[in-house]
Amino acid sequence: MRAFRLPRLRKRLWGSVAAIGAPTAAVAPMLASVHPLLGGGVIGVGVAGIGLVLDWRITRPLSATERGAGIIAGSNPGHQLELGGHHWLGRLPETVEQLGGTVARSRREMEEAASAWTTRIEARKARLETILREIREGVVVCGTDGRINLYNRTARTLLDAEPALGLGRNINEVLNDGPLRHALGLIDPTANTTSGTDTELVCATASGERLLRCRVARLMTDDPGTDGFVITLTDVSRQTRAVLRREQSLRAAVESLRDPLTSLYTVSESLRLAQQANLGAEADRFGLMVQEETRRLTEAFSHLSDETTSMVTDNWRLEDLHLGSLISGIKKNSQSAGMPRIQCGADVWVSAEPYLLSQVIEALLVRLASALDIAAVAITGREQGSLVYLDINWSGDVVAPDQLDEWLDAGLDDVGGTVSLREVLQRHDTTAWSQADLSRVGRAMLRLPLPGAPEKTETPSAIAARPEFYDFAADEADPVLALGDQAERRLTDLDYVVFDCETTGLAPGQGDEIVAIGAVRIHQGRVMHGETFELLANPDRSIPALATSIHGIRDEDVADAPPVEEAVRRFHAFAGDAVLVGFNIAFDMRFLRLKQRRCGVRFDHPTLDALLLSIMLHDHTGEHTLEGVARRLGVGVGGRHTALGDSLTTAEILIQLFELLPDAGIVRLNDAVSAQEKMVEFRRQQRAF
């Protein structure tokens, strides 16, 4: 059963033994007539024995040395040869390991030399990364076919609900296809320049979570094959919702004027007729009705006026702002601007227009100093639900309501007096009032409730120091789900998603479920540490203690997690058209494919198994655990028995296997799949015996 898998060296040995045994069998009868002990059986046993000794002492160690030398040359120069028992190879293995050390030193020297030549390039790349990171708008760079070649951190934040975002994926999987396709048609690089080189549109994300204002511009370079387009993204979801809300309020306000106006006209006419007829009582009644309708009309008009003011100031931009930093800027100018001395304790975030809010606070402080002779104030910020209370506290009396109204209705000098303090506060959906400080006798305060920015207080997820957010040499070929066109593509040219599932047990057909999925992308032969997928899933059943002891996931950890079906759908979107890779992938694929029908997706991707490829390359050893393979190939192991940790380790193993597979004649995807099928058949035959 193992004949087709014997290394070439051992095949030659046993071929030689068979060649020696054939003539011996021909002369065996003559030798037996001379002496019975010289019969063919004894001679055959002797030849076989010699062959076994040579196989055990020479060819097996030579075969292991050959495989180990391949690992040293192609993957891990520090690999130690795995030779079982004694051998007759003398110092050959030691010499091979010494050569490996020499290779490792040579590689280090070459890397140091290459590093010296690329220092300036790396510095420029670092500057580019810094610029992209600091740009407030999201930036996505695509090829002419829509494949994503680059995106910055802001774009990743804006598109955090889009699992299809990734290098090599199509922008149509991330943004709504219709408006974007229309915009791309307007800036088609093959069109004449009269159609313009950029355009703007408002476009929803594929999931519908956000509404973005997009500016799409041509990218034309002198480097062939790098043309495409650049999209800058700005989130307008909140502003759009606010505009829609105000439009609805305005329509309601306008309609609310219709009935009072009609009633007022009718009552006015009735009052005129009553006066003409000298009907005093009726005239009084109609007069009261006029007053009531006038009151209703005045209220509707006031509401309409407020909404109109809000729409006039709609172009003011609200930003997530650290309140303490804003007050610190005001504090620097407090003495020269005639403001009181300021003590500040406001380590909170608000959503505000920075300049105008600072002007309001400065104006109030100036008036406190000039009108009430306040010499010092303490400014604090305190979170209260969705609001942040900005309190200006001083020793003295409260500000009288009439006086505060006068302050708020005054115009801001720095904007020409055209905008009042009250209008700025209304734009922030707030106002200001003065009250006594009940916690301390003899003190008063001005309070401004401001909209908070709670997302700024959450701990950001860990991101690699320099995640691979860019790639100017993205593959332009169109991937397909079926093996078809991918079959002849080189392994190093394909995109992969390496994944792992943690489960409640080992029997998906008997009710065991997924509790976590982790994955990482490989693009252009690189593990993209910045493009990962990690999601807990609620299995809707208890997690056995044995499973928890392995992966550490408990029932309370998944109580608020999405159901398994949702986790599988999101992973399917993350995987896209990539080749799926796992370590013993058949186990994980079984769990996924059992969920296909309920999730409305199909996992018909090509698959590769890092375990089978390792066994095929290194059948001279029985150590094929994830840790064993990683150690053999010089790969570090981190986050063991976590879905993402095992995925990252498997991805690094796959990169090392790509260096060794060509020596086994495996260069293209169909080569690897065929080799896997042979390994699966061989293992099936092994189990049969």
XYZ file of C-alpha atoms in Angstrom:
689
model
C 0.000 0.000 0.000
C 2.909 2.352 0.625
C 4.882 1.561 -2.490
C 3.827 4.707 -4.323
C 4.847 6.788 -1.290
C 8.337 5.380 -0.707
C 11.100 7.935 -1.237
C 13.071 7.433 -4.461
C 16.213 6.374 -2.551
C 14.458 3.502 -0.792
C 12.711 2.440 -4.000
C 16.115 2.077 -5.625
C 17.423 -0.011 -2.707
C 14.580 -2.486 -2.811
C 14.806 -2.565 -6.602
C 18.440 -3.567 -6.231
C 17.532 -6.251 -3.668
C 14.932 -7.639 -6.070
C 17.490 -7.615 -8.892
C 19.954 -9.577 -6.753
C 17.262 -12.033 -5.664
C 16.200 -12.925 -9.227
C 19.426 -14.697 -10.418
C 19.809 -16.268 -6.996
C 16.424 -17.937 -7.396
C 17.549 -19.323 -10.810
C 20.631 -21.093 -9.419
C 18.998 -22.163 -6.173
C 18.275 -25.799 -7.344
C 21.944 -26.386 -8.282
C 23.137 -24.980 -4.976
C 20.640 -27.121 -3.101
C 22.015 -30.304 -4.803
C 25.434 -29.417 -3.426
C 24.235 -28.761 0.108
C 20.702 -28.446 1.511
C 21.547 -25.293 3.479
C 22.331 -23.496 0.244
C 18.710 -23.604 -0.944
C 16.925 -20.568 -2.330
C 14.980 -19.937 0.878
C 18.024 -19.413 3.016
C 19.748 -17.269 0.390
C 16.560 -15.194 -0.109
C 16.271 -14.629 3.626
C 19.897 -13.584 3.719
C 19.472 -11.126 0.857
C 16.322 -9.695 2.460
C 18.091 -9.415 5.797
C 20.938 -7.519 4.241
C 18.408 -5.271 2.532
C 16.625 -4.593 5.845
C 19.871 -3.754 7.594
C 20.909 -1.422 4.774
C 17.443 0.105 4.754
C 17.451 0.682 8.531
C 21.046 1.882 8.848
C 21.564 3.749 5.580
C 18.579 4.432 3.329
C 16.065 5.449 6.030
C 18.514 7.902 7.626
C 19.525 9.108 4.156
C 15.875 9.689 3.265
C 15.260 11.601 6.508
C 18.450 13.564 5.873
C 17.234 14.386 2.365
C 13.858 15.630 3.674
C 15.514 17.576 6.486
C 17.964 19.154 4.072
C 14.991 20.310 1.998
C 13.475 21.959 5.083
C 16.834 23.591 5.899
C 17.256 24.887 2.353
C 13.693 26.014 1.769
C 12.148 26.906 5.100
C 13.899 26.604 8.454
C 17.735 26.723 8.403
C 17.761 25.904 12.121
C 15.883 22.627 11.658
C 17.408 19.601 13.418
C 17.360 16.357 11.455
C 14.885 13.760 12.736
C 16.907 10.505 12.619
C 15.562 7.561 14.584
C 18.048 5.060 16.098
C 21.633 4.449 14.976
C 22.856 4.979 11.448
C 25.947 4.412 9.322
C 26.067 7.887 7.840
C 28.965 9.086 9.969
C 29.202 12.879 10.169
C 26.913 13.496 7.195
C 23.865 14.613 9.254
C 26.050 16.822 11.430
C 27.587 18.368 8.316
C 24.140 19.024 6.850
C 23.069 20.792 10.068
C 26.293 22.825 10.003
C 25.487 23.795 6.418
C 22.076 24.873 7.665
C 23.754 27.153 10.186
C 25.890 28.565 7.407
C 22.796 29.118 5.276
C 21.106 30.883 8.189
C 24.102 33.183 8.679
C 24.243 33.892 4.943
C 20.540 34.730 4.917
C 20.978 37.095 7.845
C 23.847 38.833 6.093
C 21.813 39.132 2.891
C 18.865 40.505 4.831
C 21.098 43.053 6.554
C 22.534 44.131 3.198
C 19.056 44.380 1.675
C 17.866 46.335 4.709
C 20.652 48.872 4.220
C 19.578 49.422 0.612
C 15.879 49.737 1.436
C 16.082 52.084 4.433
C 14.979 55.097 2.425
C 12.112 53.138 0.843
C 10.909 51.980 4.250
C 11.112 55.531 5.582
C 8.951 56.757 2.719
C 6.514 53.944 3.295
C 6.364 54.824 6.994
C 5.590 58.426 6.100
C 2.850 57.267 3.753
C 1.350 55.114 6.490
C 1.453 58.032 8.932
C -0.251 60.313 6.428
C -2.950 57.756 5.671
C -3.508 57.120 9.366
C -3.957 60.815 10.140
C -6.275 61.622 7.211
C -9.711 62.294 8.683
C -11.601 60.899 5.682
C -11.578 57.251 4.733
C -9.436 56.489 1.683
C -9.798 53.441 -0.576
C -7.656 52.904 -3.680
C -8.911 50.454 -6.313
C -7.697 49.109 -9.631
C -9.625 49.668 -12.821
C -11.516 46.407 -12.191
C -12.655 47.539 -8.745
C -10.206 45.383 -6.765
C -9.102 47.068 -3.521
C -5.363 47.815 -3.446
C -5.157 50.122 -0.426
C -7.259 51.499 2.412
C -6.451 53.516 5.514
C -7.477 53.052 9.135
C -10.324 55.558 8.937
C -11.855 53.583 6.066
C -11.574 50.437 8.138
C -13.405 52.168 11.009
C -16.156 53.498 8.727
C -16.594 50.062 7.126
C -16.245 47.989 10.303
C -19.591 46.299 9.648
C -18.488 45.135 6.175
C -16.660 41.769 6.458
C -15.918 41.826 2.711
C -13.459 44.723 3.151
C -9.984 43.434 2.280
C -7.140 43.704 -0.179
C -7.960 41.989 -3.436
C -11.719 42.098 -2.778
C -14.035 44.094 -5.042
C -15.333 47.442 -3.840
C -18.813 46.423 -5.046
C -18.883 43.898 -2.186
C -18.404 46.742 0.316
C -20.460 49.640 -1.097
C -23.881 49.609 -2.721
C -23.352 48.525 -6.316
C -25.863 50.745 -8.143
C -24.750 54.321 -7.264
C -21.087 53.326 -7.335
C -21.380 51.707 -10.766
C -23.033 54.859 -12.096
C -20.261 57.038 -10.651
C -17.551 54.806 -12.089
C -19.189 55.083 -15.488
C -18.873 58.863 -15.269
C -15.108 58.622 -14.695
C -14.347 55.695 -16.978
C -10.609 56.060 -17.790
C -11.325 55.082 -21.397
C -13.803 57.942 -21.798
C -12.836 61.396 -23.051
C -11.748 64.014 -20.540
C -14.902 66.069 -21.008
C -16.745 63.669 -18.737
C -14.580 64.823 -15.827
C -11.963 63.110 -13.711
C -13.950 62.931 -10.474
C -17.502 62.868 -9.180
C -19.379 62.771 -5.887
C -22.210 60.574 -4.688
C -23.986 59.490 -1.533
C -23.832 55.733 -1.204
C -24.923 53.188 1.403
C -22.638 50.401 2.546
C -23.480 46.887 1.397
C -24.952 46.023 4.810
C -26.918 49.276 4.980
C -25.314 50.188 8.314
C -23.930 53.542 7.155
C -24.606 56.244 4.599
C -21.390 57.681 3.120
C -20.558 60.699 1.005
C -18.041 59.438 -1.554
C -15.755 61.369 -3.852
C -14.483 59.166 -6.661
C -11.441 60.340 -8.643
C -9.318 58.831 -11.361
C -5.867 57.516 -10.497
C -3.602 57.797 -13.502
C 0.120 56.974 -13.143
C 3.137 56.443 -15.360
C 3.478 52.868 -14.079
C 1.563 50.496 -16.414
C -1.065 48.420 -14.691
C -1.484 50.695 -11.649
C -4.263 52.932 -12.983
C -7.558 52.907 -11.157
C -9.567 55.212 -8.926
C -9.517 56.669 -5.416
C -12.571 56.934 -3.177
C -12.675 59.218 -0.141
C -15.419 58.410 2.363
C -17.231 60.587 4.906
C -19.975 59.291 7.191
C -23.151 61.338 6.749
C -25.531 58.916 8.454
C -26.155 61.097 11.482
C -26.498 64.322 9.494
C -28.863 62.673 7.016
C -31.074 61.304 9.787
C -31.158 64.750 11.403
C -32.101 66.439 8.132
C -34.895 63.929 7.549
C -36.154 64.480 11.069
C -36.179 68.271 10.608
C -37.883 67.995 7.236
C -40.631 65.920 8.818
C -40.935 68.465 11.627
C -41.106 71.334 9.146
C -43.840 69.633 7.131
C -45.787 68.947 10.311
C -45.294 72.558 11.450
C -46.494 73.950 8.131
C -49.539 71.681 8.168
C -50.262 72.720 11.757
C -50.687 76.299 10.544
C -53.442 75.359 8.129
C -56.267 74.742 10.635
C -55.551 77.790 12.879
C -55.417 80.046 9.827
C -58.734 78.688 8.532
C -60.326 78.977 11.970
C -58.937 82.459 12.458
C -60.438 83.582 9.151
C -63.822 82.044 10.023
C -63.859 83.533 13.517
C -62.825 86.963 12.222
C -65.715 86.907 9.750
C -68.166 85.786 12.459
C -66.914 88.521 14.775
C -67.514 91.128 12.064
C -71.069 89.908 11.517
C -71.765 89.806 15.281
C -70.560 93.364 15.669
C -72.752 94.478 12.772
C -75.777 92.829 14.424
C -74.987 94.361 17.832
C -74.623 90.895 19.384
C -72.332 91.742 22.316
C -72.236 88.273 23.918
C -71.531 86.600 20.625
C -68.833 89.150 19.846
C -67.116 88.400 23.178
C -67.254 84.661 22.479
C -65.764 85.137 19.035
C -63.090 87.395 20.541
C -61.997 84.581 22.902
C -61.873 82.206 19.966
C -59.636 84.635 18.078
C -57.292 84.777 21.065
C -57.104 80.959 21.277
C -56.441 80.510 17.573
C -53.847 83.282 17.722
C -52.087 81.446 20.573
C -52.052 78.205 18.583
C -50.736 80.010 15.542
C -47.995 81.672 17.588
C -46.847 78.324 19.034
C -46.729 76.721 15.588
C -44.816 79.689 14.237
C -42.265 79.474 17.068
C -41.709 75.796 16.382
C -41.334 76.494 12.669
C -38.853 79.266 13.448
C -36.737 76.956 15.628
C -36.610 74.291 12.947
C -35.734 76.840 10.284
C -32.871 78.151 12.417
C -31.624 74.612 12.884
C -31.660 74.025 9.118
C -29.828 77.301 8.460
C -26.994 76.139 10.737
C -26.988 72.592 9.326
C -23.615 73.087 7.649
C -21.900 73.321 11.030
C -19.860 70.175 11.508
C -20.088 68.220 14.770
C -17.000 66.260 15.726
C -15.973 63.933 18.516
C -14.080 66.323 20.793
C -12.143 65.862 24.049
C -13.650 68.465 26.370
C -10.542 68.766 28.549
C -8.417 69.624 25.520
C -10.898 72.310 24.455
C -10.892 73.918 27.923
C -7.090 73.783 28.041
C -6.978 75.822 24.829
C -9.364 78.390 26.330
C -7.333 78.493 29.557
C -4.185 79.627 27.711
C -5.954 82.808 26.595
C -8.035 83.392 29.734
C -6.010 86.243 31.279
C -5.462 88.233 28.095
C -9.126 87.907 27.067
C -10.517 89.222 30.348
C -11.748 85.821 31.577
C -11.549 84.430 35.123
C -8.777 82.049 36.167
C -9.732 78.503 35.162
C -9.306 75.184 36.901
C -10.287 72.285 34.671
C -11.231 68.647 35.227
C -13.030 67.391 32.128
C -11.638 64.070 30.914
C -14.701 63.305 28.782
C -15.634 63.326 25.082
C -18.485 65.305 23.537
C -19.946 65.688 20.056
C -19.608 69.363 19.188
C -18.469 72.007 16.718
C -15.098 72.851 18.310
C -14.647 76.491 17.340
C -18.191 77.708 17.966
C -18.499 75.834 21.279
C -15.228 77.366 22.462
C -16.562 80.815 21.472
C -19.723 80.254 23.551
C -17.729 79.170 26.619
C -15.330 82.131 26.262
C -18.244 84.574 25.871
C -19.927 83.260 29.032
C -16.651 83.460 30.979
C -16.030 87.047 29.840
C -19.543 88.047 30.957
C -19.079 86.317 34.334
C -15.925 88.340 34.874
C -17.300 91.675 33.643
C -20.879 91.541 34.945
C -20.485 89.571 38.191
C -16.806 90.258 38.906
C -16.025 86.520 39.084
C -12.243 86.055 39.483
C -11.946 82.255 39.279
C -14.039 79.353 38.043
C -13.788 75.573 38.052
C -14.910 73.826 34.868
C -15.815 70.133 35.033
C -17.331 67.558 32.705
C -19.453 64.665 33.960
C -21.106 61.899 31.961
C -24.805 61.400 32.632
C -26.383 58.830 30.313
C -25.980 59.992 26.724
C -25.137 63.551 27.854
C -22.078 65.267 29.283
C -22.764 68.020 31.828
C -20.323 70.918 31.379
C -20.444 72.856 34.668
C -18.838 76.283 35.201
C -18.667 76.684 38.991
C -17.765 79.806 41.031
C -18.072 81.339 44.456
C -20.966 83.809 44.455
C -24.568 84.237 43.362
C -26.406 82.571 40.500
C -26.992 84.424 37.242
C -30.478 85.921 37.067
C -32.669 84.361 34.323
C -33.249 87.674 32.535
C -29.535 88.439 32.567
C -28.660 84.957 31.255
C -31.231 85.320 28.455
C -29.577 88.592 27.494
C -26.173 86.884 27.359
C -27.485 84.001 25.263
C -29.252 86.246 22.770
C -26.095 88.269 22.119
C -24.188 87.603 18.926
C -20.730 86.071 18.830
C -18.200 88.760 17.958
C -15.815 86.414 16.152
C -18.493 85.424 13.620
C -19.674 88.966 12.992
C -22.497 88.814 15.503
C -24.687 86.967 13.008
C -24.970 83.881 15.231
C -26.066 84.079 18.845
C -24.904 81.944 21.751
C -28.399 80.481 21.981
C -28.359 79.408 18.315
C -25.040 77.629 18.793
C -26.405 75.792 21.811
C -29.581 74.898 19.924
C -27.411 73.409 17.174
C -26.011 71.141 19.894
C -29.575 70.316 21.051
C -28.980 72.029 24.389
C -29.282 75.289 26.325
C -27.682 76.839 29.444
C -29.062 77.629 32.878
C -27.738 78.904 36.185
C -28.399 77.292 39.542
C -26.995 77.102 43.056
C -24.397 74.432 43.771
C -26.304 72.334 46.296
C -23.163 70.421 47.291
C -21.346 73.542 48.562
C -22.699 76.597 50.353
C -22.189 79.951 48.688
C -21.354 78.632 45.241
C -23.249 78.738 41.946
C -22.858 77.252 38.486
C -23.724 77.507 34.826
C -24.664 74.142 33.332
C -24.514 73.182 29.631
C -25.642 69.621 28.787
C -23.804 68.490 25.640
C -24.247 65.365 23.484
C -21.666 62.760 24.478
C -19.374 60.701 22.252
C -19.336 57.374 24.152
C -17.589 55.427 21.389
C -14.447 57.447 22.164
C -14.318 56.081 25.710
C -14.365 52.452 24.614
C -11.071 50.598 24.512
C -10.058 50.227 20.849
C -9.390 46.761 19.539
C -5.727 45.822 19.282
C -4.266 46.515 15.846
C -0.884 45.377 14.652
C 1.783 48.072 14.902
C 2.049 48.245 11.120
C -0.918 46.398 9.632
C -0.745 45.722 5.914
C -3.288 48.298 4.744
C -1.616 48.789 1.391
C -0.575 46.792 -1.630
C 0.149 48.517 -4.932
C 0.747 45.236 -6.784
C -2.599 43.518 -6.254
C -3.394 40.648 -8.573
C -5.695 41.693 -11.394
C -7.020 38.263 -12.362
C -10.670 37.532 -11.628
C -10.994 34.745 -9.032
C -13.911 32.303 -9.288
C -15.470 30.017 -6.754
C -15.036 26.802 -8.716
C -11.570 25.319 -9.175
C -11.948 26.054 -12.922
C -9.772 29.029 -13.774
C -7.916 28.807 -10.476
C -6.708 25.292 -11.169
C -3.724 26.412 -13.250
C -2.812 29.408 -11.100
C 0.339 29.286 -9.021
C -0.193 28.724 -5.333
C 1.647 31.913 -4.420
C -0.628 33.998 -6.673
C -3.907 33.013 -5.017
C -5.789 34.630 -2.136
C -6.473 32.439 0.903
C -8.561 32.648 4.051
C -7.041 30.480 6.782
C -9.609 29.695 9.467
C -10.353 27.598 12.523
C -13.492 26.815 14.503
C -13.841 26.172 18.228
C -16.824 23.943 19.031
C -18.805 22.363 21.839
C -17.560 18.915 20.815
C -16.397 16.693 17.993
C -19.720 15.440 16.583
C -21.522 18.043 14.463
C -24.053 15.464 13.307
C -25.044 14.819 16.926
C -25.761 18.371 17.997
C -22.338 19.892 18.607
C -22.116 23.520 17.508
C -19.597 26.230 16.690
C -18.755 28.655 19.518
C -16.047 30.710 17.779
C -14.660 31.320 14.286
C -11.288 32.915 13.650
C -9.655 33.640 10.301
C -6.904 35.637 8.615
C -6.297 36.514 4.970
C -3.224 35.648 2.895
C -2.780 38.016 -0.055
C 0.087 37.962 -2.561
C 1.988 35.439 -0.425
C 1.751 37.531 2.766
C -0.196 36.950 5.961
C -2.351 40.060 6.385
C -2.320 40.543 10.156
C -4.511 43.614 9.714
C -7.312 41.632 8.006
C -8.619 39.163 10.524
C -12.015 37.791 11.504
C -12.839 36.777 15.079
C -16.363 36.197 16.336
C -17.949 34.272 19.179
C -21.205 32.449 18.429
C -24.069 31.451 20.701
C -24.595 27.685 20.215
C -28.016 27.759 21.931
C -26.846 24.958 24.194
C -24.497 24.636 27.148
C -20.765 24.269 26.495
C -19.402 21.079 28.102
C -16.695 21.500 30.726
C -14.314 19.367 28.650
C -14.625 21.713 25.674
C -14.168 24.761 27.933
C -11.006 23.224 29.372
C -9.551 23.175 25.834
C -10.557 26.536 24.345
C -11.573 28.438 27.496
C -14.951 29.628 26.168
C -17.751 29.509 28.753
C -21.525 29.850 28.541
C -21.427 33.430 29.879
C -18.897 34.397 27.188
C -21.371 33.613 24.395
C -24.584 34.680 26.113
C -24.735 37.962 24.146
C -22.987 36.636 21.015
C -24.873 36.341 17.708
C -26.375 32.931 16.853
C -24.260 30.410 14.975
C -26.123 31.066 11.709
C -25.276 34.770 11.824
C -21.623 34.040 12.620
C -21.422 31.627 9.665
C -23.017 34.163 7.291
C -20.559 36.859 8.366
C -17.609 34.492 7.945
C -18.856 33.567 4.474
C -18.867 37.262 3.549
C -15.334 37.632 4.947
C -14.094 34.617 2.956
C -15.428 35.882 -0.367
C -13.896 33.943 -3.282
C -10.682 32.958 -1.527
C -9.292 29.425 -1.189
C -10.145 28.134 2.293
C -7.295 26.656 4.338
C -7.284 24.851 7.674
C -5.328 22.399 9.766
C -7.366 19.213 9.434
C -9.864 21.309 7.511
C -12.374 18.498 6.951
C -13.439 18.812 10.605
C -14.191 22.539 10.322
C -15.827 22.275 6.890
C -18.214 19.654 8.226
C -19.555 22.140 10.781
C -19.874 24.906 8.165
C -21.574 22.825 5.490
C -24.175 21.508 7.913
C -25.281 25.149 8.338
C -25.432 26.040 4.645
C -29.136 25.602 4.070
C -30.220 27.464 7.204
C -27.776 30.294 6.505
C -28.586 30.655 2.817
C -24.929 30.395 1.731
C -22.723 27.773 0.070
C -19.159 26.874 0.985
C -18.094 25.516 -2.403
C -14.648 27.112 -2.201
C -11.476 25.203 -3.112
C -9.867 23.958 0.105
C -6.336 23.107 1.184
C -5.337 21.173 4.306
C -2.017 22.216 5.856
C -1.965 18.935 7.820
C -2.202 16.727 4.702
C 0.411 18.778 2.862
C 2.776 18.457 5.827
C 2.305 14.679 6.030
C 2.922 14.356 2.297
C 6.164 16.335 2.466
C 7.482 14.903 5.736
C 6.299 11.322 6.030
C 9.626 10.402 7.590
C 8.257 11.501 10.967
C 5.058 10.835 12.873
C 4.993 14.258 14.539
C 2.220 16.144 12.770
C 0.483 18.099 15.523
C 0.107 21.838 14.950
C 2.903 22.506 17.454
C 5.129 19.818 15.893
C 4.724 21.100 12.339
C 5.257 24.689 13.478
C 8.429 23.736 15.332
C 9.749 21.808 12.310
C 9.202 24.789 9.986
C 10.437 27.433 12.407
C 7.030 29.013 13.031
C 6.103 30.515 16.381
C 2.908 29.340 18.104
C 0.695 31.878 19.851
C -2.871 31.832 21.137
C -3.075 28.028 21.035
C -6.621 26.635 21.069
C -8.137 29.998 20.196
C -9.741 30.215 16.775
C -7.755 33.262 15.648
C -4.498 32.117 17.253
C -4.585 28.719 15.528
C -5.526 30.409 12.240
C -2.516 32.724 12.414
C -0.189 29.799 13.188
C -1.627 27.736 10.309
C -1.238 30.698 7.952
C 2.475 31.023 8.782
C 2.875 27.249 8.313
C 1.249 27.492 4.875
C 3.685 30.226 3.829
C 6.602 27.930 4.763
C 5.031 24.966 2.958
C 4.828 27.075 -0.204
C 8.643 27.197 -0.133
C 8.905 23.383 -0.006
C 6.069 22.232 -2.285
C 7.829 23.030 -5.613
C 10.518 20.416 -4.786
C 7.699 17.857 -4.682
C 6.406 19.003 -8.069
C 3.513 20.980 -6.535
C 3.357 24.475 -7.993
C -0.273 25.098 -8.954
C -3.569 24.701 -7.157
C -4.590 21.565 -9.051
C -1.224 19.984 -8.089
C -1.915 20.579 -4.409
C -5.515 19.363 -4.591
C -4.453 16.186 -6.437
C -1.752 15.509 -3.850
C -4.308 15.936 -1.074
C -6.687 13.502 -2.746
C -3.917 10.892 -2.919
C -3.184 11.409 0.778
C -6.873 11.054 1.668
C -7.089 7.805 -0.333
C -3.925 6.485 1.276
C -5.224 7.204 4.777
C -8.505 5.520 3.878
C -6.582 2.406 2.795
C -4.553 2.514 5.998
C -7.740 2.482 8.072
C -9.032 -0.456 6.003
C -6.066 -2.531 7.143
